[in-house]
CSV table of C-alpha atoms in Angstrom, one decimal:
chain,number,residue,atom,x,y,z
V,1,UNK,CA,11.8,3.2,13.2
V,2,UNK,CA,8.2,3.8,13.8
V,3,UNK,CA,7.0,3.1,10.0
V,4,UNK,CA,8.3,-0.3,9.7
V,5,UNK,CA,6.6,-0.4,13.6
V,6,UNK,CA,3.3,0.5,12.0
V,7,UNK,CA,3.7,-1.5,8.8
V,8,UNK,CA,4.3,-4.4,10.8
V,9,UNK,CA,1.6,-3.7,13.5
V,10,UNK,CA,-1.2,-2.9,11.1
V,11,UNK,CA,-0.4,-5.4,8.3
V,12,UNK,CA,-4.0,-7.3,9.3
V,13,UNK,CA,-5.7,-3.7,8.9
V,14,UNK,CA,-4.4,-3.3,5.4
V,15,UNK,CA,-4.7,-7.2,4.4
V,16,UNK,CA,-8.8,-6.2,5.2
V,17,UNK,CA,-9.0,-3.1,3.9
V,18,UNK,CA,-7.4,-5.0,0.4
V,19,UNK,CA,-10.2,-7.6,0.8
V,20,UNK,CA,-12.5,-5.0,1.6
V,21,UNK,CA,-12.0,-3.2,-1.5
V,22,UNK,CA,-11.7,-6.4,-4.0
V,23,UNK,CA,-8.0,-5.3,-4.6
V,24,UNK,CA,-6.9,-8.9,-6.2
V,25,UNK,CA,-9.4,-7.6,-8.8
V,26,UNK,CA,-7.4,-4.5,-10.4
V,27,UNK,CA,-4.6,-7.0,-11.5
V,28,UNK,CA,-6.8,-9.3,-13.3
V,29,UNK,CA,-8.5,-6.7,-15.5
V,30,UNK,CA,-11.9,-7.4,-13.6
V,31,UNK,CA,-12.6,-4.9,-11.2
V,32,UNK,CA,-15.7,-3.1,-11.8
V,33,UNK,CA,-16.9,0.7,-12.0
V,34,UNK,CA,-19.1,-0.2,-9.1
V,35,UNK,CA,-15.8,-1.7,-7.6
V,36,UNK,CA,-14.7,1.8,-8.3
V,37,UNK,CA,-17.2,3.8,-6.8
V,38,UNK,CA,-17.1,1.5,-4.1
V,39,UNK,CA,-13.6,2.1,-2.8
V,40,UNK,CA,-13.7,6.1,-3.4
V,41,UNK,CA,-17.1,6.7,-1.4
V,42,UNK,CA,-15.2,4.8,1.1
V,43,UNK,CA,-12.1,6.8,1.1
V,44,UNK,CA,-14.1,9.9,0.9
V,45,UNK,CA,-15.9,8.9,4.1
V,46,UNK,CA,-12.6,8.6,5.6
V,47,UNK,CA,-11.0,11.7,4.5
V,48,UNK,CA,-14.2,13.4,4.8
V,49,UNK,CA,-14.1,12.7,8.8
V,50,UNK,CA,-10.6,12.9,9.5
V,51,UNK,CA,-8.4,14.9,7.2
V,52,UNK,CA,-9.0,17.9,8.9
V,53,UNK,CA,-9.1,17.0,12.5
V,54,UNK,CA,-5.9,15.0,11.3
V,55,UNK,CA,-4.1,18.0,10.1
V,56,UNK,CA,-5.3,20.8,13.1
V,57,UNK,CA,-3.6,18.0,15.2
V,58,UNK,CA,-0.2,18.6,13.9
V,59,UNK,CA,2.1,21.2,15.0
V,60,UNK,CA,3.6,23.9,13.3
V,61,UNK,CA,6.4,21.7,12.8
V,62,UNK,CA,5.1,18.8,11.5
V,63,UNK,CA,2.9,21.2,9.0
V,64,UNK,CA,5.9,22.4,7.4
V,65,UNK,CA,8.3,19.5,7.5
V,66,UNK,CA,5.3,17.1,5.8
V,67,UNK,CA,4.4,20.0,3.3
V,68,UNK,CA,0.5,19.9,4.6
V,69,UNK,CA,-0.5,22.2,2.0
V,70,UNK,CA,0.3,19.6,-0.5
V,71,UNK,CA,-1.4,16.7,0.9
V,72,UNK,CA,-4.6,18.1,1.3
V,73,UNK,CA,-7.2,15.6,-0.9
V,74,UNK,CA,-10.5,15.8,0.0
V,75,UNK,CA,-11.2,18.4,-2.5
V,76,UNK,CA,-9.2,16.5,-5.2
V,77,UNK,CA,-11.6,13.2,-4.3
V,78,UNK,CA,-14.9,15.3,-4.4
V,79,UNK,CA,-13.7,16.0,-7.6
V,80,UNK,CA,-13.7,12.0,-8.4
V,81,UNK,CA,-16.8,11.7,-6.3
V,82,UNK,CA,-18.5,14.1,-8.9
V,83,UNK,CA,-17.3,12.6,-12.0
V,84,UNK,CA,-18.7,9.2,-10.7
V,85,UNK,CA,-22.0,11.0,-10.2
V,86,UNK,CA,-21.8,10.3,-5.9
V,87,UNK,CA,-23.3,12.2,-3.7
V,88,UNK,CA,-21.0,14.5,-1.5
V,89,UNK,CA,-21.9,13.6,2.1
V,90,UNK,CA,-21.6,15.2,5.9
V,91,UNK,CA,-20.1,13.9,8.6
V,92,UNK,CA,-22.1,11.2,10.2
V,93,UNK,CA,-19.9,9.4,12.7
V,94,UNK,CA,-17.3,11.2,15.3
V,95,UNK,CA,-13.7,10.4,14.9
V,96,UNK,CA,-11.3,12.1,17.2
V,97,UNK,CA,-7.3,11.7,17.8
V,98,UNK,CA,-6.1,12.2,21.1
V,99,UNK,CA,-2.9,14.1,20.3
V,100,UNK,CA,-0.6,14.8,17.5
V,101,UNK,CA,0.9,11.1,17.7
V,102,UNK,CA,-2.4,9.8,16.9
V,103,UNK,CA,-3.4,11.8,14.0
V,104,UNK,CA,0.4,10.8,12.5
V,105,UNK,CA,-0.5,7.4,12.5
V,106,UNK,CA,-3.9,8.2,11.0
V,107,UNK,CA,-2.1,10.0,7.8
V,108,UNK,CA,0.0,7.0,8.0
V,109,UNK,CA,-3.0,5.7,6.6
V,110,UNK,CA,-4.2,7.8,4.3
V,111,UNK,CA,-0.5,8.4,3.2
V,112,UNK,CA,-0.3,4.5,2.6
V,113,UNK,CA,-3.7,5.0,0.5
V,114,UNK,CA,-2.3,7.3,-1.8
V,115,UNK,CA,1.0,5.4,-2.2
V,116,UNK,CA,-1.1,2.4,-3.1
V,117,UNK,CA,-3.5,4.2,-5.1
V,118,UNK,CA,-1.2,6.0,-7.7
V,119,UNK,CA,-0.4,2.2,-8.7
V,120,UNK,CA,-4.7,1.5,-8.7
V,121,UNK,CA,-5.0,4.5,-10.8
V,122,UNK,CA,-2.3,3.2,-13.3
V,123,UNK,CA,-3.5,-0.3,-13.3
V,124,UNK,CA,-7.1,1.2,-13.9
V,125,UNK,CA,-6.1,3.2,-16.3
V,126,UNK,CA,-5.1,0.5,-18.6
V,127,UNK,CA,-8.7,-1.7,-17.8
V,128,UNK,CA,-11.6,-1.7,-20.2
V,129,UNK,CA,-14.4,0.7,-19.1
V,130,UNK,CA,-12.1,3.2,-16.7
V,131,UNK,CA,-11.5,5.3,-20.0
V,132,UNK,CA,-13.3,8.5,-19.1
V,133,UNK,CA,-12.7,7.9,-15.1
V,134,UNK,CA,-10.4,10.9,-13.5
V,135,UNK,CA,-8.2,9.7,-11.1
V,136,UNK,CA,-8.0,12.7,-9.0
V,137,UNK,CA,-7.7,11.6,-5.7
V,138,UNK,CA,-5.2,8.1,-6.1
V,139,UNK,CA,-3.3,10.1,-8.9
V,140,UNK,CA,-2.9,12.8,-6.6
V,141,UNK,CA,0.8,13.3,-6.5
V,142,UNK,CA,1.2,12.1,-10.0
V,143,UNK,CA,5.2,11.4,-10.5
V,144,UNK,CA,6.2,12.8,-6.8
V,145,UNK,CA,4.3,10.1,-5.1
V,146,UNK,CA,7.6,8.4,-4.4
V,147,UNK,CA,8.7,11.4,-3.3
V,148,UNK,CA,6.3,12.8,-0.5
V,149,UNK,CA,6.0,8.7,0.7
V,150,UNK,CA,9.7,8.9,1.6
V,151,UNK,CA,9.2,12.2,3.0
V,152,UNK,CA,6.1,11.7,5.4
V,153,UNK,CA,8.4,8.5,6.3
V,154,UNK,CA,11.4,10.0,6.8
V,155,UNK,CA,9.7,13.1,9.3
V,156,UNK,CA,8.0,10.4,11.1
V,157,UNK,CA,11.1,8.0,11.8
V,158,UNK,CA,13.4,10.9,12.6
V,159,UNK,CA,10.6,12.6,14.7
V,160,UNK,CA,8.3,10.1,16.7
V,161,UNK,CA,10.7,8.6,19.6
V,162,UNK,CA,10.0,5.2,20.5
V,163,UNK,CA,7.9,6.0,24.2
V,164,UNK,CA,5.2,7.1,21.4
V,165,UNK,CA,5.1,4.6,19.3
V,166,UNK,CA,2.1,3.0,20.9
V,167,UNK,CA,0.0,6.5,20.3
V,168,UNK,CA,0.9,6.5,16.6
V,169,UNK,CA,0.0,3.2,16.2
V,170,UNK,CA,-3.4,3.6,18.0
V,171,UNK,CA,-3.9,6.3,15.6
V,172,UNK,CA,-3.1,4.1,12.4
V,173,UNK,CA,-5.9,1.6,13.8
V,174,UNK,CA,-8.2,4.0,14.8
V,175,UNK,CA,-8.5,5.0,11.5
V,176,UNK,CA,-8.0,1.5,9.6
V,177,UNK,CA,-10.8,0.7,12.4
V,178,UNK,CA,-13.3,3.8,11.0
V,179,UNK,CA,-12.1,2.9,7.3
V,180,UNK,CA,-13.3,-0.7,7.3
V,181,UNK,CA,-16.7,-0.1,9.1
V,182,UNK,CA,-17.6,3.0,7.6
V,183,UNK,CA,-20.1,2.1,5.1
């Protein structure tokens, strides 16, 4: 199955991107606002260069199975971007995806961000000074983030035959690549 292919191939990406973003921080109660502000410019950045190239990629078929309509959060982090008082931004660097393939394993990523994030925004939500924070973006499919994981899993497994592995995966580190040196 290509998703336990790509957790297992970009493990080191997502180890970084955890150190990256002071991640052992949330669980002892001392990550920081700027911590905060930190990892959602970041993600912006990222979303802000890829999500649409990622999703004018797909197919037809890929845009209904993964319900793109739904996953669509670069408005819902501008929103976060302009509660921390940041500074929307334009597109600085060029990021491209060579086919469909590639841009699955780049939402790979940004799928994986949001899994991971709904339990940031839960954690954070329970820390001293993240009281008035909106978590718009990592809280972005509230109680059906279980749901749309196993979802975007499922259509990639049962979609992506194993000659394209390789292209998915190159997609997934493209991205993790961009995320990690974007600032």
């Amino acid at each position: 199955m290509v998703s336990e292919y790509l957790k297992q191939n970009t493990a080191e990406f997502h180890d970084a991107a955890e150190k990256l973003f002071n991640s052992h921080k949330i669980f002892s109660k001392t990550f920081t606002l700027e911590d905060y502000k930190k990892i959602i410019n970041t993600n912006y950045l990222m979303l802000l260069h890829s999500e649409d190239k990622i999703f004018t990629s797909l197919s037809d078929k890929f845009s209904e199975k993964l319900h793109l309509d739904r996953r669509v959060k670069l408005p819902l982090i501008e929103k976060d971007l302009s509660s921390l008082d940041l500074k929307n931004q334009k597109e600085t660097q060029h990021l491209e995806f060579a086919d469909e393939h590639e841009a699955l394993g780049a939402m790979y990523v940004i799928e994986g961000s949001t899994l991971g994030g709904n339990v940031i925004a839960k954690q954070l939500s329970k820390t001293e000074g993240f009281d008035d924070v909106t978590f718009n973006f990592f809280g972005c499919y509230q109680e059906n983030t279980g749901m749309m994981w196993k979802n975007f899993k499922e259509v990639l497994d049962s979609e992506v035959t194993p000659e394209n592995y390789n292209k998915v995966l190159s997609g997934a580190k493209k991205l993790y690549t961009f995320l990690l040196n974007v600032n």
